PDB file of C-alpha atoms in Angstrom:
ATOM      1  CA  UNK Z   1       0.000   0.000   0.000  1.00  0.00           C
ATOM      2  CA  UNK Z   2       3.037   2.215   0.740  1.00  0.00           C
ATOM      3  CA  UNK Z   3       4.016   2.647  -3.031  1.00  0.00           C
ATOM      4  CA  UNK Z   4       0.392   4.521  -3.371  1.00  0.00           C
ATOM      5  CA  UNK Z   5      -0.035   6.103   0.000  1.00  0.00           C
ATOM      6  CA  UNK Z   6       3.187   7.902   0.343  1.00  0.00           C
ATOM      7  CA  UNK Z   7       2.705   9.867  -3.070  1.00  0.00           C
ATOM      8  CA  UNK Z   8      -0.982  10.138  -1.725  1.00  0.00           C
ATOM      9  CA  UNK Z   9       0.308  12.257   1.438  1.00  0.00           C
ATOM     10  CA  UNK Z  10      -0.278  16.011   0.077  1.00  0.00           C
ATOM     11  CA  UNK Z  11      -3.729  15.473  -1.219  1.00  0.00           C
ATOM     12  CA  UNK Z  12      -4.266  13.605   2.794  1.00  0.00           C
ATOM     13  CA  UNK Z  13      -3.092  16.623   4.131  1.00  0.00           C
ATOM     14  CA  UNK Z  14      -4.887  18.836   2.114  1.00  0.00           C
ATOM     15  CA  UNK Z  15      -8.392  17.698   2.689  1.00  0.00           C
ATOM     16  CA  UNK Z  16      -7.792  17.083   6.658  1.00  0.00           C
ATOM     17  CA  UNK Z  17      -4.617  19.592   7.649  1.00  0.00           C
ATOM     18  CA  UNK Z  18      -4.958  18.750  11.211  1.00  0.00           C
ATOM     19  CA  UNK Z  19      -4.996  14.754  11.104  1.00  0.00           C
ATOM     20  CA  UNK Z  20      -1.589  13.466  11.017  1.00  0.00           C
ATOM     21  CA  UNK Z  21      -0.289  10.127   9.107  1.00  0.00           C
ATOM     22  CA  UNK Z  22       2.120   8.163  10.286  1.00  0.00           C
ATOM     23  CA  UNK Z  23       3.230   5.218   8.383  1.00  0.00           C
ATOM     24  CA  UNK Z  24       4.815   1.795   9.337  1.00  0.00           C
ATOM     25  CA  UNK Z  25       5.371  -1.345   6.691  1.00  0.00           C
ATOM     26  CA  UNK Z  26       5.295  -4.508   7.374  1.00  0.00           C
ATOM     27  CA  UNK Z  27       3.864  -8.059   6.097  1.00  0.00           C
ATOM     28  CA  UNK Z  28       0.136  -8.842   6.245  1.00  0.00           C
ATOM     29  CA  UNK Z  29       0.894 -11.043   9.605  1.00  0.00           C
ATOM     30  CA  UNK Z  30       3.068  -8.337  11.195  1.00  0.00           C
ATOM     31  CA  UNK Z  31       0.850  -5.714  10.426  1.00  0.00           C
ATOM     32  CA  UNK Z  32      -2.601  -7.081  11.644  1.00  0.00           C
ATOM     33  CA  UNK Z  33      -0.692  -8.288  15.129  1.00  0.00           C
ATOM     34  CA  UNK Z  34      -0.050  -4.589  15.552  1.00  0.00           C
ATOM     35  CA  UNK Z  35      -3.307  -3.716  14.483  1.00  0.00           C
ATOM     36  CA  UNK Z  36      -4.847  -6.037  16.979  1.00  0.00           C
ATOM     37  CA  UNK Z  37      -2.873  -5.215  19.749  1.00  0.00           C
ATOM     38  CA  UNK Z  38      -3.387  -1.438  19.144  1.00  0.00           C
ATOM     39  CA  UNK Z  39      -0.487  -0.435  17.751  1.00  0.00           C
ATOM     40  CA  UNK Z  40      -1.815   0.645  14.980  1.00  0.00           C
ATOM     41  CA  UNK Z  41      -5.022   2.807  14.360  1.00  0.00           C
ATOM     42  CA  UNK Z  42      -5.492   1.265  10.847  1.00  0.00           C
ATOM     43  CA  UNK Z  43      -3.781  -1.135   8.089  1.00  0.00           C
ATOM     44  CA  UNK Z  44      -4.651  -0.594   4.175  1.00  0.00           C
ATOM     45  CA  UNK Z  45      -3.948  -3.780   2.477  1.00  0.00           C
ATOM     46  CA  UNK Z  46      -5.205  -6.038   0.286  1.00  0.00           C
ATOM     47  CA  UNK Z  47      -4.902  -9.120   2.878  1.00  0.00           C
ATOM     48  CA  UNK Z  48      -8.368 -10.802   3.255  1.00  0.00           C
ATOM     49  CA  UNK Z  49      -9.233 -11.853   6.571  1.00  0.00           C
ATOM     50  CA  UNK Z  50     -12.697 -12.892   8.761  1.00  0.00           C
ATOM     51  CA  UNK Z  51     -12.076 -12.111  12.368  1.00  0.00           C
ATOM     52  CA  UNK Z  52     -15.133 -10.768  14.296  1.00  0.00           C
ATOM     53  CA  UNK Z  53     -12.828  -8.109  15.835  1.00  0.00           C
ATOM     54  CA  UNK Z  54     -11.938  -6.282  12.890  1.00  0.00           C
ATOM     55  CA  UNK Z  55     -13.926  -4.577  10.093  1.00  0.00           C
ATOM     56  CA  UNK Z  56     -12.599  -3.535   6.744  1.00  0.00           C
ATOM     57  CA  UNK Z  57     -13.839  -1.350   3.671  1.00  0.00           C
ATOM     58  CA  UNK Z  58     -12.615  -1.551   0.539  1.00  0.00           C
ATOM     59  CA  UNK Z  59     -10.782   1.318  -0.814  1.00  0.00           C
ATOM     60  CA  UNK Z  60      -9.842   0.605  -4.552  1.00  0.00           C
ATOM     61  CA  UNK Z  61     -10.109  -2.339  -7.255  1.00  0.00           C
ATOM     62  CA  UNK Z  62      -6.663  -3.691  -7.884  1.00  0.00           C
ATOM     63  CA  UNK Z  63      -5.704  -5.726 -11.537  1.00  0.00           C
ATOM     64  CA  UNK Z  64      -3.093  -7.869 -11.641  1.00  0.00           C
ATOM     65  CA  UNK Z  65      -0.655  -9.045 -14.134  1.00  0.00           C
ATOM     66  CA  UNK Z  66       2.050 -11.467 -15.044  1.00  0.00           C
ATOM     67  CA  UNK Z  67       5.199  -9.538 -16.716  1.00  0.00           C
ATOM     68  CA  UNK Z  68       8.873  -9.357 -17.559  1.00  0.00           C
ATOM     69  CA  UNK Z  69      11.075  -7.086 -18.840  1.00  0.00           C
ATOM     70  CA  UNK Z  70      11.153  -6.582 -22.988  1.00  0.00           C
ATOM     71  CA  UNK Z  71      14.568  -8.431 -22.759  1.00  0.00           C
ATOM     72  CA  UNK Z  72      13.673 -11.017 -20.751  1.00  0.00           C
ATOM     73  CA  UNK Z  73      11.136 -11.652 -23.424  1.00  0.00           C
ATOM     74  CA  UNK Z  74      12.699 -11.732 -26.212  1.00  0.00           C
ATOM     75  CA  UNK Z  75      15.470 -14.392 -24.616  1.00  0.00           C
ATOM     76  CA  UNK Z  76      12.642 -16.569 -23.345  1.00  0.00           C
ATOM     77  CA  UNK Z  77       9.129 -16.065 -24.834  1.00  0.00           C
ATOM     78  CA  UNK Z  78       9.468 -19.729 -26.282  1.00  0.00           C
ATOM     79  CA  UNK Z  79       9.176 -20.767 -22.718  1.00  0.00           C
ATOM     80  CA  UNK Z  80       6.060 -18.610 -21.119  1.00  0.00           C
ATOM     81  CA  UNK Z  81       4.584 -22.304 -20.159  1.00  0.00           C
ATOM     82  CA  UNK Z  82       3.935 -24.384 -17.266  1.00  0.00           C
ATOM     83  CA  UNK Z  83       6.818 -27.162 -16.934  1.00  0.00           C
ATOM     84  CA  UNK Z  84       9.470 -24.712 -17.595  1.00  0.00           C
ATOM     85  CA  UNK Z  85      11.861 -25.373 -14.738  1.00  0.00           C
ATOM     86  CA  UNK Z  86      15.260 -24.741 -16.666  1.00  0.00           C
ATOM     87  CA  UNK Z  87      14.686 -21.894 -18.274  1.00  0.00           C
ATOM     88  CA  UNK Z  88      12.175 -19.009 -15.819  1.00  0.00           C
ATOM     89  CA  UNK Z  89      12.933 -17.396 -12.247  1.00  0.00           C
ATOM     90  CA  UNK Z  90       9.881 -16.154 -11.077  1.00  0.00           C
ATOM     91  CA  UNK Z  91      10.275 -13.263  -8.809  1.00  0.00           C
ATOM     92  CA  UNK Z  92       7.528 -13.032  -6.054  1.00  0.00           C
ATOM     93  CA  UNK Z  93       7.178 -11.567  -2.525  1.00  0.00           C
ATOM     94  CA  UNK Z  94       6.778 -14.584  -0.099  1.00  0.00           C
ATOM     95  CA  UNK Z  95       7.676 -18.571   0.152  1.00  0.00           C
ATOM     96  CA  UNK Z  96       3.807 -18.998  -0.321  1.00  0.00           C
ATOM     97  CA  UNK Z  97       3.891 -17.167  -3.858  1.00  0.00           C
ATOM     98  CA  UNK Z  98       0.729 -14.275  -2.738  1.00  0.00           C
ATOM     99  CA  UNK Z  99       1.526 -12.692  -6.419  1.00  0.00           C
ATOM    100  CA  UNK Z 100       2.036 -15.693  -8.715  1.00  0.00           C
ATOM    101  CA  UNK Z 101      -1.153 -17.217  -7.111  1.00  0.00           C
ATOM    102  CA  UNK Z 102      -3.420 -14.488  -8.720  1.00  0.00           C
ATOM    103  CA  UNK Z 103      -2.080 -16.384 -12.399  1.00  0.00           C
ATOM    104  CA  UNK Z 104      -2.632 -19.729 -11.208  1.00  0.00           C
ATOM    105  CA  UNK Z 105      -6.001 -18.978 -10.293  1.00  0.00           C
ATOM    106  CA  UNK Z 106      -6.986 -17.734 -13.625  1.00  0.00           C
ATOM    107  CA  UNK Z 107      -6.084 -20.903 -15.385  1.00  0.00           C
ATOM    108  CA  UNK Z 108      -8.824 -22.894 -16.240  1.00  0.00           C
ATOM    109  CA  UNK Z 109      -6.632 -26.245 -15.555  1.00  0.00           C
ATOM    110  CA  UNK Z 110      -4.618 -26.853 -12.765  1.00  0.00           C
ATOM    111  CA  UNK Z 111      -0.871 -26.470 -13.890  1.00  0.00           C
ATOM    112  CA  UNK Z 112       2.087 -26.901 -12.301  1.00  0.00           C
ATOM    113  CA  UNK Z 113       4.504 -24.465 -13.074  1.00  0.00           C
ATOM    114  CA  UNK Z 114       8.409 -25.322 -11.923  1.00  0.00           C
ATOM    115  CA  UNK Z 115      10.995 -22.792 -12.344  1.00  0.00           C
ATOM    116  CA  UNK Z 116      14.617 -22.951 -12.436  1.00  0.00           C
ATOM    117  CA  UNK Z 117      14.425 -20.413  -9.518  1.00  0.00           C
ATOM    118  CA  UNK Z 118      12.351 -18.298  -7.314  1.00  0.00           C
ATOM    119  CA  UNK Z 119      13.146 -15.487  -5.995  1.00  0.00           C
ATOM    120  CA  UNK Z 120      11.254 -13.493  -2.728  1.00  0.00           C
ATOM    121  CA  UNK Z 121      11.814  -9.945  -2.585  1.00  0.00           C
ATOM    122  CA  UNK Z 122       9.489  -8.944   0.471  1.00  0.00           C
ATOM    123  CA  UNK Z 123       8.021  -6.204  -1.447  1.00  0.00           C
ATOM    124  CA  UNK Z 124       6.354  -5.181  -4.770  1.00  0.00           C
ATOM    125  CA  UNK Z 125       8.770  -2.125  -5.413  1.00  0.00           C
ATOM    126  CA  UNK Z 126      11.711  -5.085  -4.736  1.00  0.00           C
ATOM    127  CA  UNK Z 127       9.651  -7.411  -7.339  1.00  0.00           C
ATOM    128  CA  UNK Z 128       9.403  -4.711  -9.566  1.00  0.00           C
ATOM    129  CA  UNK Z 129      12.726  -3.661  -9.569  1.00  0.00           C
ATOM    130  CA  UNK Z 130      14.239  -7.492 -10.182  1.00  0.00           C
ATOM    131  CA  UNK Z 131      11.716  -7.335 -13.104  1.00  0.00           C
ATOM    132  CA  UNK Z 132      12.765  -4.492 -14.972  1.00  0.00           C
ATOM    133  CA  UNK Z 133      16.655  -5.780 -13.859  1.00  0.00           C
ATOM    134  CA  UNK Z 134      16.237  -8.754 -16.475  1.00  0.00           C
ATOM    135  CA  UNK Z 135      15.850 -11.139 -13.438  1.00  0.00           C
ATOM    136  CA  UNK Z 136      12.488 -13.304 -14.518  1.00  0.00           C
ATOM    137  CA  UNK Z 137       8.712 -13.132 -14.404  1.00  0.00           C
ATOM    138  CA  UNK Z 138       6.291 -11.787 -11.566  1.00  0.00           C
ATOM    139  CA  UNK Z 139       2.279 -10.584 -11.247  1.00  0.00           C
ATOM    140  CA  UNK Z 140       2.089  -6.978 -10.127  1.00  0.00           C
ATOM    141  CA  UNK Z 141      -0.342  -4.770  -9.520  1.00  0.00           C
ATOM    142  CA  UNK Z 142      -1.507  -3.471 -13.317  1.00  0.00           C
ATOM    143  CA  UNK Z 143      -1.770   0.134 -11.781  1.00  0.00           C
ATOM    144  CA  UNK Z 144       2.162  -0.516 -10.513  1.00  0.00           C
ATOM    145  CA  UNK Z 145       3.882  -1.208 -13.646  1.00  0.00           C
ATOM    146  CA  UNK Z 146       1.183   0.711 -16.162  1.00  0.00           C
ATOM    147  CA  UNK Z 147       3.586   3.380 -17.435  1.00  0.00           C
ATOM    148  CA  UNK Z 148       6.312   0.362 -17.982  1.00  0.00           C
ATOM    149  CA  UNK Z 149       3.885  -1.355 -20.366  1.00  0.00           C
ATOM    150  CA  UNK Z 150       2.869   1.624 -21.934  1.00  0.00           C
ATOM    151  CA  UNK Z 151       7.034   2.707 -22.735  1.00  0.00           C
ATOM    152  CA  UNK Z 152       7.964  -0.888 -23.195  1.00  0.00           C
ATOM    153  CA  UNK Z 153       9.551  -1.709 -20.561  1.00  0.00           C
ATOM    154  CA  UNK Z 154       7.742  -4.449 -19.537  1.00  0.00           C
ATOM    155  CA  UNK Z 155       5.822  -7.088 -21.446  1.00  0.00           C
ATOM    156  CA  UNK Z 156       2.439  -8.639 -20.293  1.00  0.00           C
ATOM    157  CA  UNK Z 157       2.784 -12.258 -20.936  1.00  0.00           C
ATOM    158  CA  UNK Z 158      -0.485 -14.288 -21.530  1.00  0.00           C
ATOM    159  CA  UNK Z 159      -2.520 -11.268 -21.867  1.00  0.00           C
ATOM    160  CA  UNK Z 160      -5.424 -13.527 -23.332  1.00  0.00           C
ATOM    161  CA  UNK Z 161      -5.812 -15.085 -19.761  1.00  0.00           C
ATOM    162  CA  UNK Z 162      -8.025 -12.393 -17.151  1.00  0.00           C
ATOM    163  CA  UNK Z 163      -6.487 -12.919 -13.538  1.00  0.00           C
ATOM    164  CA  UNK Z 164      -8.651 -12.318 -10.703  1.00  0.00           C
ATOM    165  CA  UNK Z 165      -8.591  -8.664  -9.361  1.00  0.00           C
ATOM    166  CA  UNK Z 166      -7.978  -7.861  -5.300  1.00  0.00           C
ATOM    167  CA  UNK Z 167      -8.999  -4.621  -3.353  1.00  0.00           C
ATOM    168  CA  UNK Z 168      -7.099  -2.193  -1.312  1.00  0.00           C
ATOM    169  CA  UNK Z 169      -8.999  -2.280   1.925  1.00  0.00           C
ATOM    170  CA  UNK Z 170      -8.616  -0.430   4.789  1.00  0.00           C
ATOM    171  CA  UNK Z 171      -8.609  -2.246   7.827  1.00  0.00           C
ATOM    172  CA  UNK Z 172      -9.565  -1.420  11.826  1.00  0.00           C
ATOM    173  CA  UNK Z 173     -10.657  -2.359  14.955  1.00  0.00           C
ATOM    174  CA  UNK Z 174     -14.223  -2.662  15.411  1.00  0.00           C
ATOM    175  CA  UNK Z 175     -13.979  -1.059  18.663  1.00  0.00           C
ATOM    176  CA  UNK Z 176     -11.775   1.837  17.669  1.00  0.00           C
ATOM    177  CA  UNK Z 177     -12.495   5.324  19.216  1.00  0.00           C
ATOM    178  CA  UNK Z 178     -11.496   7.212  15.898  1.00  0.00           C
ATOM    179  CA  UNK Z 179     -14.405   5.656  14.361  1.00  0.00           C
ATOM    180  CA  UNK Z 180     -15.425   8.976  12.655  1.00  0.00           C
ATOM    181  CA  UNK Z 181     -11.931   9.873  11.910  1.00  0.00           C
ATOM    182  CA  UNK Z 182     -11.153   6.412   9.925  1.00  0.00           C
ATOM    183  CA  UNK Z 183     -14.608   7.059   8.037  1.00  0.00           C
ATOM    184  CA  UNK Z 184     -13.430  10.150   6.869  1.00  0.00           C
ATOM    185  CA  UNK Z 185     -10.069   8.610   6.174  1.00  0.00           C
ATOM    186  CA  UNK Z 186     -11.511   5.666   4.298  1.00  0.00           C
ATOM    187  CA  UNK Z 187     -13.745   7.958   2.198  1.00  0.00           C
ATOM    188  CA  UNK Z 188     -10.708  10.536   1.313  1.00  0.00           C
ATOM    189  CA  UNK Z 189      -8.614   6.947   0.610  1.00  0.00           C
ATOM    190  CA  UNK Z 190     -11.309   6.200  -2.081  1.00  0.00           C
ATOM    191  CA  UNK Z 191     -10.987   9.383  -3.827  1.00  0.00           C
ATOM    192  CA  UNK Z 192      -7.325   9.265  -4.474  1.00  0.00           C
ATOM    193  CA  UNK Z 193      -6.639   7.031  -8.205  1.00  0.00           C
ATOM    194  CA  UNK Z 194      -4.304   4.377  -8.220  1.00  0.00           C
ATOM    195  CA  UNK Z 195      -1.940   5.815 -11.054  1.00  0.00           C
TER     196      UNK Z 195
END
């Protein structure tokens, strides 16, 4: 969420000047434990989760897509393909594969894809920067790595297959004090574009 809330921060500021923002990262697990304990007033995140203390609103639609760099594709593009263990590195964010899982969703048979590596970067700006490095394939947020498609950076690879989309969601306690306050943040949230 950080790579669209920090440039989000003047247009925050501007429509509530007294509320201040503080911001902490952290993965999904770390971040809800903080949440929980109170630590945190609020988590935005696309994590989906069913515990009766918590409540959530969703902030923004988010498209995914699988990618590499141009040169990446032009070396391997022959093998885009499930059973293609010595050839792709896919590049992802955790052991459990969050990213890659949005592709194997969308496929209408279960594949197994193998790679000759995987790489986990923590992050999408880490993924995304191993990407455009040459380094292999990875699903990222469409709104992420728009402008790298557009200049040709990047190439979408199996374009003809729809993966599922995800929400940014704001997330709090249901028995937070700043009720009001988090409303209001949630509703200024939604009016900032993911671009």
């Amino acid at each position: 969420g950080l790579s669209w809330l920090v440039p989000a921060i003047p247009l925050l500021k501007e429509k509530v000047p007294h509320r201040n923002i503080d911001f902490y990262w952290g993965n999904d697990h770390d971040l809800l434990q903080k949440l929980k304990q109170g630590h945190l007033d609020a988590v935005v995140s696309s994590v989906r989760m069913n515990e009766s203390n918590l409540r959530s609103i969703a902030l923004h639609k988010e498209d995914y897509v699988l990618v590499c760099s141009d040169q990446y594709w032009q070396t391997h593009q022959h093998h885009m393909h499930a059973h293609c263990a010595e050839y792709l590195t896919l590049i992802d964010t955790a052991s459990h594969l969050p990213l890659f899982r949005y592709f194997l969703d969308a496929l209408q048979v279960d594949e197994l894809w193998d790679f000759k590596s995987i790489e986990l970067m923590g992050t999408i700006a880490a993924v995304h920067a191993r990407i455009l490095s040459h380094a292999g394939i990875a699903v990222l947020p469409k709104y992420f790595v728009h402008e790298d498609l557009i200049q040709k950076k990047l190439h979408q690879i199996h374009s003809e297959i729809k993966l599922p989309h995800d929400f940014f969601r704001l997330i709090w306690r249901a028995d937070h004090v700043l009720l009001s306050a988090l409303q209001t943040l949630s509703d200024n949230l939604k009016s900032i574009d993911l671009t």
